[in-house]
Amino acid sequence: MRALRLREWKSEPALVEVPDPTPGPGQVVVRIGGAGACHSDLHLMDEFEPGTMPWNPPFTLGHENAGWVHALGDGVTGLSVGQPVAVFGAWGCGTCARCRLGIDPYCENPSAAPVPSGGGGLGLDGGMAEFELVPDARHVVPLPEGLDPAQAAPLTDAGLTPYHAVRRSWPKLPPGSTAVVIGVGGLGHVGVQILKATTAARVIAVDTRAEALRLAEECGADRTVTSGPTAAEEIRDATGGRGADVVLDFVGADSTLALGVAAARTVGDLTIVGIGGGTVGVSFFSVPYEVSIATTYWGSRPELVEVLDLGARGLVRPSITTFALDDALDAYRQMRDGTLEGRAVIVP
Ligand code: NAD
Ligand code: ZN
Ligand code: ZN
């Protein structure tokens, strides 16, 4: 089969021929119906180097996957060939306390996982290929009726990651509250929809690009603000001077983290999702009282089931542009140039 592989750090991936995978005991091969292109893949290509992660290329890209069960290994029950499924992308050890809660991204025994702190497309072969080998059937989640794999694929990361970030802050998002989404790309535009579907908060979306702000409005944002030096003031003005109860930063640069602090309300949450490499200083007087600052990484398996339900009911609907496997590099080019709207999904 053909696969889009990262062959070494700091290089462009290439379409190459690799053997079709076959499932061992307990494993599943999924025929890919959609593989989302995530900005994290650009970080992998551009910035990561030996030692950044406990794994190295070569591997097939694509950590946001859905398709149909193609082949079942010995002992796998409860799934049938041809069944539409999503792939839960973080593959932990399966037995530690975190994995038992389904939050494999925070696996506490990574040396016992198929790859430490990774998954398909992150150290092991992912979904930008005709087939993906999933090393444990527990990562294969049946799709609810009404959701096709190309729509479902982005929900496994561009949906699940903001869902996890929003869900942890639900108690801070009652009616009358405000949530700010910084960066309305693949994750952020779904984040706006998740906020609208699951909370009564007013949503303010921030981006540098006018097209992204337009997409935010289509996704239900109540207000949009252009990212820049006056953004914090605009957010304060829009909230009667109080600030935002929850700020979700899907960029993570110095400037957006500073905006997050400047725009946050006392007792609020500032959640850092973007891997932009920025830092923010925390001291007694530098952040509003009782603001909690946290990073989040991906989400849990039960949360994926919840996001898929939102997707199947049309309450969350990623804006996708599909690309053939041959054109996958164009998708990444457009992402880099800022001309991509929503999420690119590779359909092999
Ligand atoms: P994307 O390229 O689709 O979207 C990024 C958006 O941010 C774009 O709309 C861009 O215009 C906007 N942006 C850039 N600079 C900005 C600024 N200064 N102010 C406001 N907006 C700005 O990227 P994506 O796939 O949505 O990923 C977003 C980030 O999240 C990336 O860093 C990615 O690596 C990271 N990520 C993290 C997790 C996690 O689990 N923590 C999971 C997936 C992706
Ligand atoms: Zn990702
Ligand atoms: Zn574990």
XYZ file of C-alpha atoms and ligand atoms in Angstrom, residues 38 40 63 157 343, ligand 2:
6
model
C -3.079 18.309 12.243
C 1.120 19.052 15.198
C -3.038 10.558 14.158
C -8.332 14.985 17.667
C -9.587 20.843 8.813
Zn -3.163 16.488 16.485
